[in-house]
Coordinates of C-alpha atoms and ligand atoms in Angstrom, one line a residue:
M1 CA 0.0 0.0 0.0
L2 CA 1.4 3.4 -1.0
I3 CA 0.6 6.4 1.1
L4 CA 1.4 10.0 0.1
A5 CA 1.9 12.0 3.3
I6 CA 2.0 15.7 4.0
E7 CA 3.5 17.4 7.1
T8 CA 3.3 21.2 7.7
S9 CA 2.9 21.5 11.5
C10 CA 5.6 24.1 12.0
D11 CA 8.4 25.5 9.9
E12 CA 9.0 22.4 7.7
T13 CA 7.0 21.8 4.5
A14 CA 7.3 18.1 3.8
C15 CA 5.8 15.5 1.5
A16 CA 6.7 11.8 1.1
V17 CA 5.5 8.5 -0.3
V18 CA 5.8 5.5 2.0
K19 CA 5.2 1.8 1.1
D20 CA 3.4 -0.5 3.7
G21 CA 4.2 1.9 6.5
T22 CA 7.9 0.9 6.6
Q23 CA 9.6 1.7 3.3
E24 CA 10.5 5.2 2.3
I25 CA 9.9 5.6 -1.5
C26 CA 10.7 9.3 -1.7
S27 CA 10.8 12.3 0.6
V28 CA 11.1 16.1 0.2
V29 CA 11.6 18.6 3.1
A30 CA 11.8 22.4 2.7
S31 CA 12.3 24.6 5.8
S32 CA 11.7 28.2 6.6
K33 CA 14.2 28.0 9.5
E34 CA 16.5 30.7 8.1
F35 CA 13.7 33.2 8.3
H36 CA 13.0 32.5 11.9
E37 CA 16.7 32.6 12.8
K38 CA 16.7 36.3 11.7
T39 CA 13.8 37.1 14.1
G40 CA 15.2 35.0 16.9
G41 CA 12.1 32.9 17.1
I42 CA 9.2 31.6 15.0
V43 CA 6.7 34.2 13.8
P44 CA 3.6 32.0 13.1
E45 CA 2.4 34.4 10.3
V46 CA 5.8 34.1 8.5
A47 CA 5.8 30.3 9.0
A48 CA 2.3 30.0 7.4
R49 CA 3.2 32.3 4.5
K50 CA 6.3 30.1 3.8
Q51 CA 4.1 27.0 3.9
V52 CA 1.9 28.5 1.2
E53 CA 5.0 29.3 -0.9
F54 CA 6.7 25.9 -0.5
I55 CA 3.8 23.5 -0.6
T56 CA 3.2 23.2 -4.3
P57 CA 6.9 22.9 -5.3
V58 CA 7.4 20.3 -2.5
I59 CA 4.5 18.2 -3.8
N60 CA 5.6 18.5 -7.4
E61 CA 9.1 17.4 -6.5
T62 CA 7.7 14.4 -4.6
F63 CA 5.7 13.4 -7.7
N64 CA 8.9 13.8 -9.8
K65 CA 10.9 11.6 -7.4
L66 CA 8.0 9.1 -7.4
S67 CA 8.1 8.7 -11.1
D68 CA 11.9 8.4 -11.0
K69 CA 11.3 5.3 -8.8
G70 CA 9.0 3.8 -11.4
Y71 CA 5.6 4.6 -9.8
S72 CA 2.8 6.9 -11.0
K73 CA 0.2 9.0 -9.2
E74 CA -2.4 6.2 -9.9
D75 CA -0.4 3.9 -7.7
I76 CA -1.1 6.0 -4.6
D77 CA -3.7 4.3 -2.3
A78 CA -4.3 7.0 0.3
V79 CA -3.2 10.4 1.4
G80 CA -2.1 11.1 5.0
V81 CA -1.8 14.5 6.6
T82 CA -0.7 16.0 10.0
V83 CA -3.7 17.6 11.7
G84 CA -1.9 18.6 15.0
P85 CA -0.3 19.6 17.2
G86 CA 1.3 22.6 15.6
L87 CA 0.7 26.2 14.4
I88 CA -2.8 26.7 13.1
G89 CA -1.8 28.7 10.0
S90 CA 0.9 26.1 9.0
L91 CA -1.4 23.1 9.6
I92 CA -4.2 24.6 7.5
V93 CA -1.9 24.8 4.4
G94 CA -1.0 21.1 4.6
I95 CA -4.5 20.0 5.3
E96 CA -6.1 21.9 2.5
A97 CA -3.4 20.7 0.1
A98 CA -4.0 17.1 1.3
K99 CA -7.8 17.5 0.8
A100 CA -7.2 18.8 -2.8
L101 CA -4.9 15.8 -3.5
S102 CA -7.4 13.3 -2.0
L103 CA -10.2 14.7 -4.3
A104 CA -8.0 14.8 -7.4
L105 CA -6.6 11.3 -6.9
N106 CA -10.0 10.0 -5.6
K107 CA -8.3 8.3 -2.6
P108 CA -9.2 8.4 1.1
L109 CA -7.6 11.1 3.4
I110 CA -6.1 9.9 6.7
P111 CA -5.6 12.4 9.5
V112 CA -2.4 11.9 11.6
N113 CA -1.3 13.0 15.0
H114 CA 2.2 14.5 14.5
L115 CA 3.5 13.2 17.9
L116 CA 2.7 9.6 16.9
G117 CA 4.8 10.4 13.8
H118 CA 7.8 10.8 16.0
I119 CA 7.3 7.3 17.4
Y120 CA 6.8 5.8 14.0
A121 CA 10.2 7.0 12.8
N122 CA 11.4 3.8 14.5
F123 CA 9.3 1.6 12.1
V124 CA 10.8 3.1 8.9
D125 CA 13.5 1.1 7.1
N126 CA 13.9 -1.0 10.2
E127 CA 14.4 -4.7 9.5
A128 CA 14.0 -5.8 13.2
E129 CA 10.6 -6.6 14.5
I130 CA 9.9 -4.3 17.5
K131 CA 8.6 -6.3 20.5
F132 CA 5.8 -4.9 22.5
P133 CA 5.2 -3.6 25.1
G134 CA 7.7 -0.8 24.5
V135 CA 8.4 2.3 26.5
V136 CA 8.5 5.3 24.2
L137 CA 10.2 8.6 25.0
V138 CA 9.1 11.4 22.8
V139 CA 11.4 14.4 23.2
S140 CA 10.7 17.3 20.8
G141 CA 10.6 21.1 20.8
G142 CA 7.1 21.1 22.2
H143 CA 6.8 17.8 24.0
T144 CA 8.4 15.4 26.4
D145 CA 6.2 12.4 26.9
L146 CA 6.6 8.8 28.2
V147 CA 4.2 6.4 26.6
L148 CA 3.7 2.7 26.8
M149 CA 3.2 1.2 23.4
K150 CA 1.3 -2.1 23.7
G151 CA 0.8 -2.4 19.9
H152 CA -0.2 -0.4 16.9
N153 CA -3.1 1.9 17.9
D154 CA -2.7 0.8 21.5
F155 CA -0.9 3.4 23.6
E156 CA -1.0 4.3 27.3
F157 CA 0.2 7.7 28.6
L158 CA 2.7 7.4 31.4
G159 CA 3.7 11.0 32.0
G160 CA 4.9 14.2 30.4
T161 CA 6.4 17.6 31.1
L162 CA 4.6 19.9 33.5
D163 CA 6.2 23.0 32.0
D164 CA 8.9 23.3 29.3
A165 CA 9.7 20.5 26.9
S166 CA 13.2 19.2 26.9
G167 CA 13.8 20.7 23.4
E168 CA 12.5 24.0 24.5
A169 CA 14.9 23.9 27.5
F170 CA 17.8 23.2 25.1
D171 CA 16.7 26.1 22.9
K172 CA 16.2 28.6 25.8
V173 CA 19.6 27.7 27.4
A174 CA 21.3 28.0 24.0
R175 CA 19.9 31.4 23.6
L176 CA 20.9 32.3 27.2
L177 CA 24.5 31.2 26.6
G178 CA 24.5 33.3 23.3
L179 CA 25.0 30.2 21.2
S180 CA 21.9 30.4 18.9
K181 CA 18.8 32.5 18.8
Y182 CA 16.5 29.8 17.3
L183 CA 16.5 26.0 17.7
G184 CA 19.9 25.9 19.5
G185 CA 19.7 22.3 20.7
R186 CA 22.2 20.9 18.2
V187 CA 24.7 23.8 18.7
L188 CA 24.4 23.5 22.5
S189 CA 25.2 19.8 22.2
E190 CA 28.2 20.4 19.9
T191 CA 29.5 23.0 22.4
A192 CA 29.1 20.5 25.3
E193 CA 31.2 18.0 23.2
K194 CA 34.1 20.5 23.5
C195 CA 34.2 20.4 27.3
K196 CA 37.2 18.4 28.4
E197 CA 36.4 18.4 32.1
N198 CA 33.0 19.1 33.8
T199 CA 34.3 21.2 36.7
I200 CA 30.7 21.9 37.9
E201 CA 29.4 18.3 37.9
G202 CA 26.2 18.1 39.9
R203 CA 25.8 21.8 40.4
L204 CA 22.7 22.1 38.3
P205 CA 19.5 20.4 39.6
R206 CA 18.1 17.2 38.0
P207 CA 14.4 18.2 38.4
M208 CA 12.0 15.5 39.5
I209 CA 14.6 12.7 39.0
D210 CA 13.5 10.8 42.1
S211 CA 9.8 11.7 42.0
D212 CA 7.6 8.6 42.0
N213 CA 5.9 9.3 38.6
Y214 CA 6.8 9.7 35.0
D215 CA 6.5 13.5 34.8
F216 CA 9.1 16.0 34.0
S217 CA 9.9 19.7 34.7
F218 CA 12.6 21.6 32.9
S219 CA 11.8 25.3 33.4
G220 CA 13.6 25.4 36.8
L221 CA 16.7 24.0 35.2
K222 CA 16.8 26.9 32.7
T223 CA 16.5 29.4 35.6
A224 CA 19.3 27.6 37.5
V225 CA 21.5 28.0 34.4
K226 CA 20.7 31.7 34.3
R227 CA 21.5 32.2 38.0
L228 CA 24.8 30.2 37.7
V229 CA 26.1 32.2 34.7
E230 CA 25.1 35.5 36.3
K231 CA 27.0 34.6 39.5
E232 CA 30.1 32.9 38.0
D233 CA 32.3 33.4 35.0
L234 CA 32.3 29.9 33.6
P235 CA 33.4 28.6 30.2
T236 CA 30.4 28.1 28.0
E237 CA 31.3 24.6 27.1
V238 CA 31.4 23.6 30.8
V239 CA 27.9 25.0 31.4
A240 CA 26.6 23.4 28.2
R241 CA 28.1 20.0 29.4
E242 CA 26.5 20.2 32.8
F243 CA 23.2 21.3 31.4
E244 CA 23.1 18.5 28.8
N245 CA 24.1 16.0 31.5
A246 CA 21.3 17.2 33.8
V247 CA 18.6 16.8 31.1
V248 CA 19.9 13.4 29.9
D249 CA 20.2 12.1 33.5
V250 CA 16.5 12.9 34.1
L251 CA 15.3 11.5 30.8
V252 CA 17.3 8.2 31.2
K253 CA 16.4 7.7 34.9
K254 CA 12.6 8.2 34.3
T255 CA 12.7 6.0 31.2
S256 CA 14.6 3.3 33.1
R257 CA 11.9 3.4 35.8
A258 CA 9.1 3.1 33.3
I259 CA 10.8 0.1 31.6
K260 CA 11.2 -1.7 34.9
N261 CA 7.7 -1.0 36.2
T262 CA 6.0 -2.0 33.0
H263 CA 8.2 -5.0 32.2
A264 CA 8.7 -3.5 28.7
K265 CA 10.7 -5.5 26.1
S266 CA 11.8 -2.5 24.1
V267 CA 12.6 1.2 24.4
L268 CA 12.0 3.6 21.6
L269 CA 13.1 7.2 21.2
G270 CA 11.5 9.9 19.0
G271 CA 11.5 13.7 18.3
G272 CA 14.2 16.3 17.6
V273 CA 16.1 15.8 20.9
A274 CA 16.5 12.1 20.1
A275 CA 19.2 13.4 17.7
N276 CA 21.2 14.3 20.8
K277 CA 24.4 12.3 20.9
H278 CA 24.7 12.1 24.7
L279 CA 21.1 11.0 25.0
R280 CA 21.6 8.3 22.3
E281 CA 24.7 7.0 24.0
S282 CA 23.2 7.0 27.5
M283 CA 20.2 5.1 26.3
E284 CA 22.5 2.5 24.7
T285 CA 24.2 2.0 28.0
L286 CA 20.9 1.7 29.8
A287 CA 19.5 -0.8 27.3
E288 CA 22.6 -3.0 27.5
K289 CA 22.5 -2.9 31.3
I290 CA 18.8 -3.8 31.7
K291 CA 18.6 -6.0 28.7
V292 CA 15.9 -4.4 26.5
D293 CA 15.9 -3.8 22.8
L294 CA 16.6 -0.1 21.9
Y295 CA 15.3 1.7 18.9
I296 CA 16.5 5.2 17.9
P297 CA 15.5 6.7 14.5
T298 CA 18.2 7.9 12.1
I299 CA 19.0 11.5 12.8
R300 CA 17.2 12.5 9.5
L301 CA 13.9 11.0 10.8
C302 CA 14.2 12.5 14.3
T303 CA 13.2 16.0 13.1
D304 CA 10.0 16.8 11.2
N305 CA 9.4 15.1 7.9
A306 CA 6.5 13.4 6.1
V307 CA 7.9 9.8 5.9
V308 CA 6.9 9.2 9.5
I309 CA 3.5 10.7 8.9
G310 CA 3.0 8.2 6.1
S311 CA 4.1 5.4 8.4
T312 CA 1.7 6.5 11.2
A313 CA -1.2 6.8 8.7
Y314 CA -0.6 3.2 7.6
F315 CA -0.4 1.6 11.1
N316 CA -2.8 3.7 13.1
Q317 CA -5.4 5.8 11.5
V318 CA -8.4 5.5 9.3
G319 CA -9.7 7.6 6.5
K320 CA -12.4 10.2 7.4
P321 CA -14.8 12.4 5.4
L322 CA -12.9 15.5 4.3
D323 CA -15.2 17.9 6.2
E324 CA -14.4 16.1 9.4
I325 CA -10.7 16.6 9.0
Q326 CA -9.7 19.9 10.7
P327 CA -6.5 21.3 12.3
N328 CA -6.1 20.8 16.0
P329 CA -3.1 22.9 17.2
S330 CA -3.2 21.6 20.8
L331 CA -3.6 17.9 20.1
G332 CA -1.9 15.7 22.8
I333 CA -0.1 12.5 22.2
M334 CA -3.1 10.4 23.3
D335 CA -5.7 12.4 21.6
L336 CA -7.6 10.8 18.8
V337 CA -7.6 12.6 15.5
Ligands
KG4_401 O1 10.7 17.2 16.8 P1 11.2 18.5 16.4 O2 11.9 18.7 15.0 O3 10.1 19.6 16.4 C1 8.9 19.5 17.2 O4 8.1 18.7 16.8 O5 8.9 20.2 18.2 O6 12.3 19.0 17.5 C2 13.0 20.2 17.5 C3 13.7 20.3 18.8 C4 14.3 21.6 19.0 O7 14.0 22.0 20.3 C5 15.8 21.4 18.8 O8 16.6 22.3 19.4 C6 16.0 20.0 19.3 O9 14.8 19.3 18.8 N1 17.2 19.3 18.9 C7 18.2 19.0 19.7 C8 19.2 18.4 18.9 N2 18.8 18.4 17.6 C9 17.5 19.0 17.6 N3 18.3 19.0 21.0 C10 19.4 18.5 21.6 N4 20.4 18.0 20.9 C11 20.4 17.9 19.5 N5 21.4 17.3 18.9
ZN402 ZN1 8.0 17.3 15.5

């Protein structure tokens, strides 16, 4: 089954074709990131205008790539589209384009929850059969959630952030340290890699690390970094190292507790922060220690793209009448679309 998927929840305009939920046939991603870097943060109006500008060329390029792979438009069985969470103006562009394609191709339209997309990055081009139940840690710019995956379409929410998401904390601290004005997670992590010795080990808090639940809180950590750098003149790479360690310590400890308590057989990561080298390595160490299978998407599939939306559409969701498919900016990971 071939699904053509569209993703426009934020500042990426993406289209892809996916076979049987697991095989990427082709994928195109355009980003308006450079415009938001100039303003030091995303301006939703600008993001939506860029979606309008990019959507048609991105879809056209996807069709060109599809034909290069020997398929035609008639081979497409369904269209999938992200309906939330995300920015309303951006979501609308993708949804309307997807409705038009669904009508033109005369194929069903499947609404998709973007957050499940981050989980399904693990099912793309993965030969191994993922054993259930699995504990999933979704760490993105807007979300930090722990979910128990008992099977496709069978999820149980374990916990999530009470305030800032982990990616948001990375971005805010990167800005505070003068490393990047917009989406500084990767730069902060690269800076931390330069630290030869963490001379302030343990000086930043590990919020909620020992609390008897699966919730997170990262806003206090950001404030602690602010106080520390105001008080002391520390090398940026040392602060970056200690901050990254603090976030990763909490994520790994909570995930470890969830695996033990649920007797999970696998652990899966997803979302932009899953690209973080220190988190990936720490999860590998944990998985080896407690003997569970670990799945981490390739870096390319950690950040927003349409391949994972096509995969989610295949495994989870059903087609709906077009007038029932509407954007939902505040959709949670467990919300039905
Ligand atoms: O999943 P994503 O592309 O967007 C949302 O759906 O939110 O995630 C973007 C987030 C940003 O906060 C970005 O700074 C963070 O992922 N990120 C990283 C790294 N690469 C991206 N955070 C830490 N280390 C990285 N290497
Ligand atoms: Zn995302």
